[in-house]
Each structure stands twice: as structure tokens, then as C-alpha cells.
Short mmCIF file of C-alpha atoms in Angstrom, two decimals:
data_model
loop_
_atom_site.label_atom_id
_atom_site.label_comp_id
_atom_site.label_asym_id
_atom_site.label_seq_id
_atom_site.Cartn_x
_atom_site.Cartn_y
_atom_site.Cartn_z
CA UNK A 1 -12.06 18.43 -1.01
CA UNK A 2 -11.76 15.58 1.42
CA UNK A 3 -13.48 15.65 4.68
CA UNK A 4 -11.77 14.06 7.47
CA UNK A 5 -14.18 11.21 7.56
CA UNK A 6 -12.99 10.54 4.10
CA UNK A 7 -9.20 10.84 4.94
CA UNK A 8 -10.01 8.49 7.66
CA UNK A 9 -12.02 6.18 5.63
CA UNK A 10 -9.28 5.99 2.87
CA UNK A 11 -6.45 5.90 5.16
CA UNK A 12 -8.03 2.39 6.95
CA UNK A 13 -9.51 0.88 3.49
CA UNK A 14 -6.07 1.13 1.36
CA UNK A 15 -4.89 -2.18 3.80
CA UNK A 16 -8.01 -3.13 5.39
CA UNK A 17 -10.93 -4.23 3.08
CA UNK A 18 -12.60 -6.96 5.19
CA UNK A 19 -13.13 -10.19 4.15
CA UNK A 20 -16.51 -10.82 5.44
CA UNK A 21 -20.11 -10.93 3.85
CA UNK A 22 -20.65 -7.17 5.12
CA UNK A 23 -17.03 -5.61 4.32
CA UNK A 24 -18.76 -1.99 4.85
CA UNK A 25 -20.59 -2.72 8.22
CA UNK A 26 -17.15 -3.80 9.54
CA UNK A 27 -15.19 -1.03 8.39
CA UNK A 28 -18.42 1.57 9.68
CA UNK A 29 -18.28 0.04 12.93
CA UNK A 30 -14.46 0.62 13.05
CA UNK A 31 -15.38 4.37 12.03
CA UNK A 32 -18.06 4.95 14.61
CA UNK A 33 -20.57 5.32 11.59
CA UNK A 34 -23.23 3.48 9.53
CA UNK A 35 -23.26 1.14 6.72
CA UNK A 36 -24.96 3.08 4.46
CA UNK A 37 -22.50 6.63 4.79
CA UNK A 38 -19.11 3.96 4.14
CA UNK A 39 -20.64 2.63 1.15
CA UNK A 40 -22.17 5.95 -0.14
CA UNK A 41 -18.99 8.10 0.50
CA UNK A 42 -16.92 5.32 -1.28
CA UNK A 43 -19.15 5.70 -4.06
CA UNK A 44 -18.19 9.47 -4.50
CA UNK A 45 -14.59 9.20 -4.17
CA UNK A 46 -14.59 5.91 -6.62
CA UNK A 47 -16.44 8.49 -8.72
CA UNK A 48 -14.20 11.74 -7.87
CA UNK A 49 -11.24 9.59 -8.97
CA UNK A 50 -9.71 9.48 -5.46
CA UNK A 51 -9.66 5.66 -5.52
CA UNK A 52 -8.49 3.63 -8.37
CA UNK A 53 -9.60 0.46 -7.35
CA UNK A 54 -10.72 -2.16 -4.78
CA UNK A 55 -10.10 -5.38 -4.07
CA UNK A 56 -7.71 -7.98 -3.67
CA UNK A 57 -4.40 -7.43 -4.92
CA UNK A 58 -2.25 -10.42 -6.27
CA UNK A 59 1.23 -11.16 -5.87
CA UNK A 60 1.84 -11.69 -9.76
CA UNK A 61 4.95 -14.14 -9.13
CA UNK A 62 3.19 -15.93 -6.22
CA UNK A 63 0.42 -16.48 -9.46
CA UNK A 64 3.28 -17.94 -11.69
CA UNK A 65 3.37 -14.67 -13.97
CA UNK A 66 7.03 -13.37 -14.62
CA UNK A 67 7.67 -9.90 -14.58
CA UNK A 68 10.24 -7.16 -15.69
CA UNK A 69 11.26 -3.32 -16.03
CA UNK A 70 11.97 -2.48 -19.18
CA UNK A 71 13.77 0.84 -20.33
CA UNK A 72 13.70 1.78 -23.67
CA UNK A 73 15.71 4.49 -25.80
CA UNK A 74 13.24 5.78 -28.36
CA UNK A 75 14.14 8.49 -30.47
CA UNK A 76 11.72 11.10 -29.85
CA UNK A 77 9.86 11.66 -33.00
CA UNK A 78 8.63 7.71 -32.81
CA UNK A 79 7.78 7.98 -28.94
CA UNK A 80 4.39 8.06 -29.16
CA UNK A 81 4.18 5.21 -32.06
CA UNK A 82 6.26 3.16 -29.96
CA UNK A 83 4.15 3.78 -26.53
CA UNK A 84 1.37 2.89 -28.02
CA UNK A 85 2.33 -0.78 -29.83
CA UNK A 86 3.73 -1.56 -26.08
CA UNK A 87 0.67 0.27 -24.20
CA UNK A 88 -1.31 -2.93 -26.23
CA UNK A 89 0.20 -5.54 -24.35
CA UNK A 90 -2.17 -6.69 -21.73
CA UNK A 91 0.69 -7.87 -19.47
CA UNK A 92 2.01 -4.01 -19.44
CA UNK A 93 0.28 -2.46 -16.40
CA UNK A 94 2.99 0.49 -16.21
CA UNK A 95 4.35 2.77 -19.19
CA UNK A 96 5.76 6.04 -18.20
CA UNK A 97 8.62 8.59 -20.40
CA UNK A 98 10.79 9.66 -17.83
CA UNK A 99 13.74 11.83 -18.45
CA UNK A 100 16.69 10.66 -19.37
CA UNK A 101 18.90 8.59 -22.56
CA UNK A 102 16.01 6.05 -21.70
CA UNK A 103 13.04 7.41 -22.68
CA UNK A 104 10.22 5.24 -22.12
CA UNK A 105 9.81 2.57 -18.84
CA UNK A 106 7.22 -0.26 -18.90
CA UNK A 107 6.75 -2.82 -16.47
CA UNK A 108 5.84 -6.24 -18.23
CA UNK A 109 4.55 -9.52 -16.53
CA UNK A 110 4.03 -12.35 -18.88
CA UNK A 111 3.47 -15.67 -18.03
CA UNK A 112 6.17 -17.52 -19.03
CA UNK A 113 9.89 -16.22 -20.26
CA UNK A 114 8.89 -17.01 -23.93
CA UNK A 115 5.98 -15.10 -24.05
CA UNK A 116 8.35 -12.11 -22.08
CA UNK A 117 11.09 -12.97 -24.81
CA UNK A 118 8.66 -12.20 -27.60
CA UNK A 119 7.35 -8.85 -26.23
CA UNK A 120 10.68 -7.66 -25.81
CA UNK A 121 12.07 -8.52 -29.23
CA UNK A 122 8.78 -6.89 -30.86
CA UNK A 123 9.33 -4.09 -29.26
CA UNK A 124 12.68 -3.95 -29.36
CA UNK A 125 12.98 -4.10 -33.20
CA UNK A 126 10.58 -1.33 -33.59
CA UNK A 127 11.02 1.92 -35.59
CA UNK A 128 12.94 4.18 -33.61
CA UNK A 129 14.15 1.84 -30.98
CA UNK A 130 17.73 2.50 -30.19
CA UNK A 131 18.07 0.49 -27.16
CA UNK A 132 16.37 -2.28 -24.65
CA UNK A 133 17.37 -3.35 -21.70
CA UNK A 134 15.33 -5.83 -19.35
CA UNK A 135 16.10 -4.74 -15.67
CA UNK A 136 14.08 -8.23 -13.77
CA UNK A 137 13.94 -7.67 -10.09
CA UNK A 138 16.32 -9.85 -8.12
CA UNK A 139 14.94 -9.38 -5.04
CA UNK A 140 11.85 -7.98 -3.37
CA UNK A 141 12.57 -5.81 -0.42
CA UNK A 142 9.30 -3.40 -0.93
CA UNK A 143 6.13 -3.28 -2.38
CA UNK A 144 3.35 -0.78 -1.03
CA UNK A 145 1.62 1.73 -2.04
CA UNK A 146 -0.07 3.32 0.37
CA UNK A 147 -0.39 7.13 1.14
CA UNK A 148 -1.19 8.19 4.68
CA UNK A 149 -3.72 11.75 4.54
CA UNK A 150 -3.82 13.61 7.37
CA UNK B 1 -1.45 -25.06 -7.35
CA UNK B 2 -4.04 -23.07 -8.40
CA UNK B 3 -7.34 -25.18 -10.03
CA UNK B 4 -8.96 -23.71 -12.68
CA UNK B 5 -11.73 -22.72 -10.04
CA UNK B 6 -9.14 -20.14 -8.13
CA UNK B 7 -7.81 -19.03 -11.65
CA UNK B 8 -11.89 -18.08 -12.54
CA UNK B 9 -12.01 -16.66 -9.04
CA UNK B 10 -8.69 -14.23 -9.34
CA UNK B 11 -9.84 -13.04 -12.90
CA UNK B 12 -13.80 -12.35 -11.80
CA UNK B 13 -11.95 -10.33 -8.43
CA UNK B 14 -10.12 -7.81 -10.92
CA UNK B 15 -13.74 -6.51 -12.09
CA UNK B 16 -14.36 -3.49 -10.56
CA UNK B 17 -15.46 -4.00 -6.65
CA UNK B 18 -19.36 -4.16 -6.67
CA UNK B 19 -19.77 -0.90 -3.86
CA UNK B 20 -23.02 -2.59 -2.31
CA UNK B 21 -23.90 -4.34 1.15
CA UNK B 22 -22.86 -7.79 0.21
CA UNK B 23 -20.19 -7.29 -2.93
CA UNK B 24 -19.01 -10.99 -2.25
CA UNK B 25 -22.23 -12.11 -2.92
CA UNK B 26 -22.56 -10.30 -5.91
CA UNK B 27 -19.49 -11.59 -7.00
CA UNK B 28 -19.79 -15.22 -5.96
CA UNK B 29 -23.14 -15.10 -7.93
CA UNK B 30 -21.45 -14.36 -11.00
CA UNK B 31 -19.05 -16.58 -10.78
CA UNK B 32 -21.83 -19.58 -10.14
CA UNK B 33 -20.44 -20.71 -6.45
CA UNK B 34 -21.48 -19.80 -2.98
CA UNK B 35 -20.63 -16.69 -0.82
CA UNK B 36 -18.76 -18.56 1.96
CA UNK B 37 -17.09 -20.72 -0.82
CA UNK B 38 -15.57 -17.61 -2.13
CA UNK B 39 -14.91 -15.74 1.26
CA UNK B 40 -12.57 -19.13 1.99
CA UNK B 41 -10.86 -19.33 -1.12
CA UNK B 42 -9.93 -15.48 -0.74
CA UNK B 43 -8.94 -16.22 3.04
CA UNK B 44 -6.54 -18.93 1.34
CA UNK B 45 -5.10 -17.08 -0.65
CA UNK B 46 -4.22 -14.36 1.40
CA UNK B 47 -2.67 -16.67 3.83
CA UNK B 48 -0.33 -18.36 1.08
CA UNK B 49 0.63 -14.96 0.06
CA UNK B 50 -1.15 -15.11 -2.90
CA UNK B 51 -2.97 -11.75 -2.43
CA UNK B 52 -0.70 -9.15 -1.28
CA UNK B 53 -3.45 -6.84 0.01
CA UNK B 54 -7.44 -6.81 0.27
CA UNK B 55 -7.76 -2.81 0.54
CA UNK B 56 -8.15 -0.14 -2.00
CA UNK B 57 -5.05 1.50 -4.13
CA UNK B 58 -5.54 5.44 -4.55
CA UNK B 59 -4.43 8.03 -7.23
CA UNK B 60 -1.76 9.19 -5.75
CA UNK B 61 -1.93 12.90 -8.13
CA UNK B 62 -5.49 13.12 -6.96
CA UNK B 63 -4.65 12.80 -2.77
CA UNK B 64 -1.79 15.29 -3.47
CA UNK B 65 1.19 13.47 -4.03
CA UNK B 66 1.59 14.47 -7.55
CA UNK B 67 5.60 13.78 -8.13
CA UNK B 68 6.72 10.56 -8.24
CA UNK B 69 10.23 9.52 -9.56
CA UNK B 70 11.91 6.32 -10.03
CA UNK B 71 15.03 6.39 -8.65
CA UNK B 72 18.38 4.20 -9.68
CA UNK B 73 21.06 3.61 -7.37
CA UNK B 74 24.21 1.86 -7.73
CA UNK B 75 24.71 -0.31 -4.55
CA UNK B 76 27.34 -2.98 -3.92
CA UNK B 77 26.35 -6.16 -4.11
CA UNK B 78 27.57 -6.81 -0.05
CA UNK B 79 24.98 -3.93 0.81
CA UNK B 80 22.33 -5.04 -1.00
CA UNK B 81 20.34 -6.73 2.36
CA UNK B 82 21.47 -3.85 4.84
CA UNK B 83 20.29 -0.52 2.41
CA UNK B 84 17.24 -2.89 0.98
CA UNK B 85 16.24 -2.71 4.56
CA UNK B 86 16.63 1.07 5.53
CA UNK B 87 14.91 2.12 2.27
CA UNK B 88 12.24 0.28 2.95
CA UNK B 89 11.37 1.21 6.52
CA UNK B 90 10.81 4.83 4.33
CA UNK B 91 6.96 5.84 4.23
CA UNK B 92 8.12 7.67 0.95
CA UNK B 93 9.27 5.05 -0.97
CA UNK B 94 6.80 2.19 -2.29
CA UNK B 95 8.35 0.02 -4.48
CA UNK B 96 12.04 -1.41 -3.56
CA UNK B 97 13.65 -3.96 -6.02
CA UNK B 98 17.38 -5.11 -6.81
CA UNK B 99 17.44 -6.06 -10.14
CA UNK B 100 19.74 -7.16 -13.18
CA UNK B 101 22.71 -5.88 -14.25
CA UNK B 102 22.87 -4.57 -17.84
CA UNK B 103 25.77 -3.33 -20.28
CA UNK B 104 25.64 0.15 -20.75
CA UNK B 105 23.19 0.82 -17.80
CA UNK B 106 25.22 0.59 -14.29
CA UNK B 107 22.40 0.63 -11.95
CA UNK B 108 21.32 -2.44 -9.86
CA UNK B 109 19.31 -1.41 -6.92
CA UNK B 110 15.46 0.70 -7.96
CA UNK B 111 13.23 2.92 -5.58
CA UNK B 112 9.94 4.51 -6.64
CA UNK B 113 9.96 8.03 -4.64
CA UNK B 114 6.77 9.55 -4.05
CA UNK B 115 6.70 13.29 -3.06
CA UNK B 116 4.31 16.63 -3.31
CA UNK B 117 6.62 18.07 -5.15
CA UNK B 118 10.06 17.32 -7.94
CA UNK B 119 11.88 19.32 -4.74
CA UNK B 120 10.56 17.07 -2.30
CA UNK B 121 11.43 13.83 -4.00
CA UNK B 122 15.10 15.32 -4.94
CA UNK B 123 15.27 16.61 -1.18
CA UNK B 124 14.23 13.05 0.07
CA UNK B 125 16.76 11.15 -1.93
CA UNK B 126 19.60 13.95 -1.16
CA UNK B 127 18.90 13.22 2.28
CA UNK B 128 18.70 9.16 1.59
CA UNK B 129 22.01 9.14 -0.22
CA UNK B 130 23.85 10.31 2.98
CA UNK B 131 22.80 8.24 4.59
CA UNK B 132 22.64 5.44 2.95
CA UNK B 133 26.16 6.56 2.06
CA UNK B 134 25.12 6.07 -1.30
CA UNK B 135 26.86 8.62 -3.61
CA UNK B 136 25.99 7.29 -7.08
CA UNK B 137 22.09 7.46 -8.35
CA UNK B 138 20.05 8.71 -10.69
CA UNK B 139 16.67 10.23 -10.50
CA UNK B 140 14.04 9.55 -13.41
CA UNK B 141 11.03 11.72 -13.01
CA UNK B 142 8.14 10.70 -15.23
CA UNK B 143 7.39 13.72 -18.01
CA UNK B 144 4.03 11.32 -19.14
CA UNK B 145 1.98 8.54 -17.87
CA UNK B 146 1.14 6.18 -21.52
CA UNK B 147 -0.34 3.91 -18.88
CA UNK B 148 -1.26 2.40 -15.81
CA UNK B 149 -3.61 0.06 -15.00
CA UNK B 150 -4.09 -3.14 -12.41
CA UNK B 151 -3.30 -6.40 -14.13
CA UNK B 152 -5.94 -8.64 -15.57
CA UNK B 153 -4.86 -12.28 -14.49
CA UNK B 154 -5.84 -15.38 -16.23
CA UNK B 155 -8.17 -14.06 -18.35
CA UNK B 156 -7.04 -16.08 -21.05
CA UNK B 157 -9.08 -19.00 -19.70
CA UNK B 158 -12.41 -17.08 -20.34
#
């Protein structure tokens, strides 16, 4: 269960991680508490699976990478054959079946649009592929995930 | 541009976050450069946009929003800006994108929907579609997660 010092904890660190040589004495002082309890109650919900990670996150087109949805109709013997030859792609972060005539959804950043064009024809001529489609964003209106717990 | 120094710097940062007093010491240690040179390079590239966030990304099963579905809308091209907008002034939805057109898939305009519950999420985007005055969309709840992880950038270069 999460205490309210942990809802409040989480609910400032999902935007705020500071960017100074004592991140945790920063955010404690913001909490009214010490060092020591930030850091050791992050430890338990990095732990308890409540966090799934820290850090920086990049904008992977300001980087250069390009990136695309991808749906794919799979019939549904070969679903989990397929899911796995795409899950080995270390440009596919995202790989969810969803209901639906497309079955399986992957989100692909490469970092050019040969090395995309390549991923999607391997995948799309595997065994039980019926049909690909590459959905690349066109524009950018949202992008954050970030759950308020009260 | 990015030198090969920020490109060893943005691959070392998707390690997992050292959870000790001074983690950008650790880190700058490993990487072989000082503390403050690292703490400027990160400023940098949060101010150029290219890190979105320094914070923390939770599971979002685990904190209790365990439906999430990825919902398709089909939204005239002239309406794009104006429903882009309103959709994403919604604490519910996290990820907004227009994107491609394809043959046999009429779609053009994506939302991820997070929710408690499949009701919530299909009560959320009910209420959306109105309005939005949106009548055409479809809602793709996820059945199974194959994966999801954070990307690993440039580790080529190691």
C-alpha cells in the first residue's frame, strides 16, 4: 500500500527529478523531510515495482531516431512466434495484442528510414503475417505520462 | 549536433538511476568526466528539448490504473489543430499523435486512454466523442503486453 508520503513523493518526482549534485536533498526539502527517508522510500517502491524508471527521458526525434506505429494482422496460431522475432528488435520499446483485425501493435524507432524499411519488411514477410501497415506520427500534440495519486 | 561525448552521455543516463546521495557523481565517474561537466550537458539538453523530462515514469497497473486502450479516431484533416488541442488538455489521455493515412485502415488521428477500469476508458471516450463531435473511432484495448521497455539510445557506439 502507498502511504501518502509516497503518493506525494511519486506525484512530484514523475516531472521533477532535480538536476543538481544532491537530487534527493532537494526534493526532501520540498517534502518537509530528510535525505535519507526520499532516497530509502524510493528504494522500496523501485523495488515494489511502483516505479519503472528514473532519469532523463529523451525526445527520440529531437536525437535523430525515426519512429513509427506499426499494426500488424497475425493470424492467431503464429502470434506468439511473430511477437517474439519483433520483441528482438532493440528499437521496439512497445509491443502490445490488442483486439481487433490488427492483432499485434509495436512502436519502432530506428535510426534512419532504411534501417525502419528493413524491420518492417522482416517482419512483414513473416509466417502468418497477413497485413502491415506503418501508421508514422504526423504531428505531436501529446506526450506524457504521468498519473496523479491522490 | 550531438558529439560523440553527449551520445556516451545519453546511453550511460538509460542505466538504471544510481538511488544514492550523489547519483550524478556516480554516473559522471563512470563515464570518465566530471560531475558539473555532466550536470551542464544534461541542463543543455533539456533546454534544446532534447530531454523531454528528468522525473521518474511509473507502472501505471501497479498505481491502479490498470486499463489502458489505444484509441483511433477518424478526424478531418481541417480539425486536426482544434481536437489535437482539446484532447490534450485531458489528464486521461497521454499520448496524442496524427499520423499516416493507410489503405484499408481509415484512421488518422491516435489517443492512448488510460482508465481504472475497460468501463472507464469506454465511458471517457463516449463522453470525448461528443464532444469532440467526433462520431467515428475505434477503441483497441490491449489483451497482452509482449513488451515494454525505455529505449536504449546510441548504444551502438559502445
Amino acid at each position: 500500500m502507498l502511504t501518502a508520503f509516497d503518493k506525494a513523493l511519486l506525484n512530484i518526482i514523475q516531472t521533477n527529478l532535480p538536476l543538481d549534485s544532491r537530487p534527493f536533498a532537494v526534493l526532501a526539502e520540498r517534502l518537509g523531510t530528510d535525505e535519507q527517508r526520499v532516497l530509502d522510500r524510493l528504494r522500496v517502491l523501485k523495488e515494489n515495482g511502483y516505479i519503472r524508471r528514473i532519469g532523463p527521458f529523451f525526445d527520440s526525434v529531437q536525437l535523430g531516431y525515426v519512429g513509427t506505429l506499426v499494426a500488424v494482422e497475425v493470424t492467431t496460431d503464429c502470434i506468439a512466434e511473430v511477437a517474439a522475432v519483433i520483441n528482438a528488435y532493440p528499437g521496439v520499446t512497445h509491443n502490445y495484442e490488442r483486439e481487433g483485425r490488427f492483432n499485434l501493435w509495436f512502436t519502432l524507432l530506428s535510426p534512419d528510414l532504411e534501417a525502419q524499411r528493413e524491420v518492417l519488411n522482416a517482419v512483414g514477410s513473416l509466417p502468418g503475417v497477413v497485413n502491415i501497415l506503418s501508421l508514422p506520427a504526423t504531428k505531436k500534440f501529446k506526450v506524457s505520462v504521468q498519473f496523479t495519486l491522490e | 549536433m550531438l558529439d560523440e561525448l553527449d551520445k556516451k552521455i545519453i546511453s550511460a543516463m538509460q542505466d538504471e538511476f544510481p538511488l544514492v546521495l550523489e547519483p550524478y557523481r556516480e554516473i559522471a565517474d563512470k563515464i570518465g568526466i566530471s560531475e558539473q561537466e555532466l550536470l551542464d550537458r544534461l541542463e543543455r539538453y533539456k533546454k534544446s528539448g532534447q530531454i523531454r523530462k528528468m522525473g521518474a515514469v511509473l507502472r501505471h497497473r501497479e498505481v491502479g490504473y490498470s486499463a489502458n486502450a489505444l484509441c483511433a479516431w477518424l478526424v478531418p484533416e481541417s480539425r486536426s489543430e482544434e481536437v489535437g488541442r482539446l484532447m490534450a488538455s485531458k489528464s486521461e489521455i497521454t499520448h496524442c499523435y496524427t499520423r499516416l493515412e493507410q489503405p484499408g485502415w481509415r484512421y488518422n488521428f491516435y489517443t492512448m486512454i488510460h482508465g481504472h477500469n475497460r468501463q472507464e476508458c469506454q465511458d471517457f471516450a463516449a463522453k470525448l466523442a461528443q464532444e469532440a463531435g467526433l462520431a467515428d473511432y475505434i477503441m483497441l484495448f490491449s489483451t497482452k503486453e509482449w513488451k515494454k521497455t525505455s529505449m536504449k539510445y546510441f548504444r551502438e557506439i559502445e
